[in-house]
mmCIF file of C-alpha atoms in Angstrom:
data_model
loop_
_atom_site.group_PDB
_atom_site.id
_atom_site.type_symbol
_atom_site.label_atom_id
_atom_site.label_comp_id
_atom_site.label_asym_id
_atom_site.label_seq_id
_atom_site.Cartn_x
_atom_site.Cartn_y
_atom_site.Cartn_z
ATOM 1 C CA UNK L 1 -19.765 -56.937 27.326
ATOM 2 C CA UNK L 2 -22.014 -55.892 29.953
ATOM 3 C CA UNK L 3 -25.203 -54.211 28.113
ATOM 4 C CA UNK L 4 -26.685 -53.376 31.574
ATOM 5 C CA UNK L 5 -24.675 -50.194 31.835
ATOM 6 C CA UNK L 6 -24.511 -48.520 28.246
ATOM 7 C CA UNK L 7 -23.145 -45.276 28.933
ATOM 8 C CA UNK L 8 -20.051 -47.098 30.029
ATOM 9 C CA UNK L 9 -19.174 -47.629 26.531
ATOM 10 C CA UNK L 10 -20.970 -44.973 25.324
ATOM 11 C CA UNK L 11 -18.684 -42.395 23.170
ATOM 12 C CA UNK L 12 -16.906 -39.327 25.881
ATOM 13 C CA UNK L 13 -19.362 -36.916 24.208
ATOM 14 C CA UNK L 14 -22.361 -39.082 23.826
ATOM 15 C CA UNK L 15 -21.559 -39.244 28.119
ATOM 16 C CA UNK L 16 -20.547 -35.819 28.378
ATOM 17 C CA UNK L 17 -24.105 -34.871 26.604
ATOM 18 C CA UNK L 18 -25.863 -36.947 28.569
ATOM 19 C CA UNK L 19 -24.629 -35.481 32.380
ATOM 20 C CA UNK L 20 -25.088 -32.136 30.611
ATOM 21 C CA UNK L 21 -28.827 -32.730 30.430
ATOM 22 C CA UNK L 22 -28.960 -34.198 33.646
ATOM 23 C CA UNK L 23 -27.485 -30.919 35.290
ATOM 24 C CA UNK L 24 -28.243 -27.885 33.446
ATOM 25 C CA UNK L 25 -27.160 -25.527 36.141
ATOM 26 C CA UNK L 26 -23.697 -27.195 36.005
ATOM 27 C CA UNK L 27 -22.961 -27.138 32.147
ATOM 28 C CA UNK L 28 -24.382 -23.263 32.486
ATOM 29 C CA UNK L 29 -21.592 -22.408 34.922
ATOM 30 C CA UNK L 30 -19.122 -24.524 33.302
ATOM 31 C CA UNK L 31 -19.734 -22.813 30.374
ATOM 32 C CA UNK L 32 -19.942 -18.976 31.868
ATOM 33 C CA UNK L 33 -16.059 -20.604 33.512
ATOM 34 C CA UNK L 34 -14.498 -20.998 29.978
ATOM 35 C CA UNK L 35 -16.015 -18.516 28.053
ATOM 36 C CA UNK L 36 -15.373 -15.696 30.598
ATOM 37 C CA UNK L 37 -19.078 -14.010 29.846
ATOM 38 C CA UNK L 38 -21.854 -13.887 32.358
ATOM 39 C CA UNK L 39 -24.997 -15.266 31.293
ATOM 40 C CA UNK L 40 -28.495 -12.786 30.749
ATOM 41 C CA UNK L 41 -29.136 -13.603 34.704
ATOM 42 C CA UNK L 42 -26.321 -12.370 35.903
ATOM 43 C CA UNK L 43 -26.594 -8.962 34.220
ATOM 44 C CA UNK L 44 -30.363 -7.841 33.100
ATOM 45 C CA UNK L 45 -30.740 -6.920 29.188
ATOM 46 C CA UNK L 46 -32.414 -3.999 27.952
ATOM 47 C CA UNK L 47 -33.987 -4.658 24.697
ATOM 48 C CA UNK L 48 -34.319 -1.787 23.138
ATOM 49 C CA UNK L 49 -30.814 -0.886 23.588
ATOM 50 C CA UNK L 50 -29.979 -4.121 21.945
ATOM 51 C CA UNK L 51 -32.492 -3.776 19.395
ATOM 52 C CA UNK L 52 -31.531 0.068 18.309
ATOM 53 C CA UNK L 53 -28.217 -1.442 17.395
ATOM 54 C CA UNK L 54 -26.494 0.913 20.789
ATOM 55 C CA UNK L 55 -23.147 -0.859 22.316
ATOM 56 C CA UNK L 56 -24.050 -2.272 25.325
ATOM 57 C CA UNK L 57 -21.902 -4.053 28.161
ATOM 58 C CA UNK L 58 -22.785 -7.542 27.341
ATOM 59 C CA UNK L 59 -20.878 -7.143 24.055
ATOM 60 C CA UNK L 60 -17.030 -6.837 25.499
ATOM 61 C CA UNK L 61 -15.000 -9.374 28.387
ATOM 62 C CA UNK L 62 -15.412 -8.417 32.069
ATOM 63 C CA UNK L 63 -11.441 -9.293 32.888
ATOM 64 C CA UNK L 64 -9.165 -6.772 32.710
ATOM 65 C CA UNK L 65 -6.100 -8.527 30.707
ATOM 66 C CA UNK L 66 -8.825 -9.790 28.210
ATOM 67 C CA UNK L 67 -9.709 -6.242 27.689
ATOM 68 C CA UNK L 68 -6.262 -4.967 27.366
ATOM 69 C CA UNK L 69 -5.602 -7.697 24.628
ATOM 70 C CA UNK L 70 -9.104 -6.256 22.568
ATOM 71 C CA UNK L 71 -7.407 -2.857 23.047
ATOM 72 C CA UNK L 72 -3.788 -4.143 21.891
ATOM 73 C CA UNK L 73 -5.324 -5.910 18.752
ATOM 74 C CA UNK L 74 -7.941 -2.836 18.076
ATOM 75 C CA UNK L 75 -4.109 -0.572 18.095
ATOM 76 C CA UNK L 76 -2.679 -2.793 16.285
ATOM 77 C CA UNK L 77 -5.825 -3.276 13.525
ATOM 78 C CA UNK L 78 -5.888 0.566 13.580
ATOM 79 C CA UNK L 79 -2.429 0.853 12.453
ATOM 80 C CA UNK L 80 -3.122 -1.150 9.823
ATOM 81 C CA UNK L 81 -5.964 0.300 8.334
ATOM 82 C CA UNK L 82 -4.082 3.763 8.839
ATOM 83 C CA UNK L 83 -1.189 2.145 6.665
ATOM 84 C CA UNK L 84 -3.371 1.061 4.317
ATOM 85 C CA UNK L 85 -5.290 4.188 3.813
ATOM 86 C CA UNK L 86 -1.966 6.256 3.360
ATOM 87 C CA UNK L 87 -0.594 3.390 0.582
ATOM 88 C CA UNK L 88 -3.818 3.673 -1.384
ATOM 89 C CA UNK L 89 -3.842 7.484 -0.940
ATOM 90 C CA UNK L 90 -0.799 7.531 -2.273
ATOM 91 C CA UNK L 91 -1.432 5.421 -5.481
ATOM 92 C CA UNK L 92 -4.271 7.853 -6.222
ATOM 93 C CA UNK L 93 -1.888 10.732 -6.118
ATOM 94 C CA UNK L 94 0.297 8.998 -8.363
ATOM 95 C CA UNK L 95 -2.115 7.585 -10.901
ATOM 96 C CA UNK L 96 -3.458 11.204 -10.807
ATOM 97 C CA UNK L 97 -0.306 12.423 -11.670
ATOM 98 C CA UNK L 98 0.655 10.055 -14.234
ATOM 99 C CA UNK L 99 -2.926 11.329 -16.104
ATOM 100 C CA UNK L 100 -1.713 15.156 -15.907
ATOM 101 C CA UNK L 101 1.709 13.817 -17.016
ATOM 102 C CA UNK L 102 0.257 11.795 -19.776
ATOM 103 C CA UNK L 103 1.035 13.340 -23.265
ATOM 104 C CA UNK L 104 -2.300 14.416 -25.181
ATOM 105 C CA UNK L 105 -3.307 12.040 -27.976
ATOM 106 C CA UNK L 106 -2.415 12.731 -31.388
ATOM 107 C CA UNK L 107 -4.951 13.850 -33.727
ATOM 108 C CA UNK L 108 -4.267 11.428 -36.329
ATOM 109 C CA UNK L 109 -2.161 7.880 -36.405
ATOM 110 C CA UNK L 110 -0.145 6.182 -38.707
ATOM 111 C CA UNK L 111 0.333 2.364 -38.300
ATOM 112 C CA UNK L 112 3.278 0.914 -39.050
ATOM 113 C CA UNK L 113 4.113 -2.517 -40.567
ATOM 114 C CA UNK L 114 5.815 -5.455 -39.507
ATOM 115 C CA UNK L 115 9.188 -3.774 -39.011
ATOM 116 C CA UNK L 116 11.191 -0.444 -38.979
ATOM 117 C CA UNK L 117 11.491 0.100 -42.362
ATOM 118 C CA UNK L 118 8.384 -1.330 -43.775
ATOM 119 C CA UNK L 119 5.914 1.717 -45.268
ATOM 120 C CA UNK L 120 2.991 2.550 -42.878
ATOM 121 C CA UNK L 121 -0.175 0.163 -43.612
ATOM 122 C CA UNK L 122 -3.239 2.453 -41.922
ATOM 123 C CA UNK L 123 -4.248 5.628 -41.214
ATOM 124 C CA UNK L 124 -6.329 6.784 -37.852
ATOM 125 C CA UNK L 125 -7.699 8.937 -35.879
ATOM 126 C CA UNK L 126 -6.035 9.352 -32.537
ATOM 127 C CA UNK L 127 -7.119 7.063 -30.119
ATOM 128 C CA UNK L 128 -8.550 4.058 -32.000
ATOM 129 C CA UNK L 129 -8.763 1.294 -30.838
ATOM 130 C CA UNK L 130 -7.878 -0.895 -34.069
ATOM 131 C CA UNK L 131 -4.244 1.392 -34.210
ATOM 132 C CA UNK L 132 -2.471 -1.345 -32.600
ATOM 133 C CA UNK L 133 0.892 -0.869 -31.269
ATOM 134 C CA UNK L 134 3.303 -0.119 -33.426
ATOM 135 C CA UNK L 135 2.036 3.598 -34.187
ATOM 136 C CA UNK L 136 3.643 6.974 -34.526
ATOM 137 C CA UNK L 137 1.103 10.569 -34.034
ATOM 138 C CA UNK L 138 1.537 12.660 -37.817
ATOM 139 C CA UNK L 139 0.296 15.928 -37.754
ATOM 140 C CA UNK L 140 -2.819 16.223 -40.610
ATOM 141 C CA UNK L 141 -0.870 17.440 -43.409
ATOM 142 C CA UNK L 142 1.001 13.976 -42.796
ATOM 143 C CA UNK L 143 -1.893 12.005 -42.782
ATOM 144 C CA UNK L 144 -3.730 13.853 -46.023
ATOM 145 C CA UNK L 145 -0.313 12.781 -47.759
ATOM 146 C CA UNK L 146 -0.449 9.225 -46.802
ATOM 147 C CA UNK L 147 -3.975 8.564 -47.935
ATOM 148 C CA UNK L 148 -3.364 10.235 -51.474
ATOM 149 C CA UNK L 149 -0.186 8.028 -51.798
ATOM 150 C CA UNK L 150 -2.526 4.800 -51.243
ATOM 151 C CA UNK L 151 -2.561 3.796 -47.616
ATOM 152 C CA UNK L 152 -6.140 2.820 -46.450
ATOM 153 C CA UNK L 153 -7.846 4.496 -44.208
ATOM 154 C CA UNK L 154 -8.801 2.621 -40.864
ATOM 155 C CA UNK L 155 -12.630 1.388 -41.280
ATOM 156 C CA UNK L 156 -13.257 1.584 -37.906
ATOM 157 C CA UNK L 157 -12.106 4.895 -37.062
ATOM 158 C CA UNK L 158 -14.976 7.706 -35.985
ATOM 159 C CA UNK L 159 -14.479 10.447 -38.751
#
């Protein structure tokens, strides 16, 4: 191998780095080329329109067809959101209607046992939390019966 010329066998980007540096101006319009943006000398920034957070023209392509694909996409994102917005509108209205619908909670709760026919095990106040699942509402007349016959009364119930 001949070490007198080491870029030869120098890795493509090691090279390509290396006649970057040597010609700035090149790589800059190289780079302005691909990216299809002009570079702060081309067009002069204001900085305080940049700073107040205003749009400026720096921001979006200068070719027309790139522009008319941001404006296809933007369409196309806006339709989405707009779709989205009406689905989620939507499942408000229903969830809102499904609380209005939503029969009121019983004043008091018996708790039944392991199956149909088995004799209630707890009494509780409507909407406990320890009531379980397999519940029935009783009015109170109900509920005073079943507690003088000897079903317990839920501990953790707020009465």
């Amino acid at each position: 191998m001949d070490d007198a010329t080491p870029q030869a066998h120098a890795p493509a980007a090691a090279r390509a780095s290396s006649e970057e540096e040597a010609n700035p101006d090149r790589t800059e319009a190289v780079l302005r080329d691909f990216r299809g943006v002009h570079t702060s000398e081309d067009r002069p920034v204001d900085p305080d329109l940049t700073l107040r957070g205003e749009p400026t023209d720096h921001d979006l392509p200068p070719a027309l067809p790139r522009l008319r694909t941001l404006e296809t996409w933007l369409v196309l994102t806006l339709d989405r959101v707009r779709q989205q917005i009406a689905t989620t509108e939507r499942r408000e209205q229903e969830r809102q209607r499904g609380e209005q619908a939503r029969p009121a909670t019983p004043d008091w709760i018996l708790k039944g046992g392991l199956n149909r026919d088995s004799p209630p095990v707890a009494v509780h106040v409507g909407g406990c939390h320890m009531a379980g699942k397999r519940w029935r509402g009783v009015p109170r007349d109900v509920a005073l019966r079943a507690l003088s016959e000897g079903i317990e009364a839920c501990g953790h119930c707020p009465a």
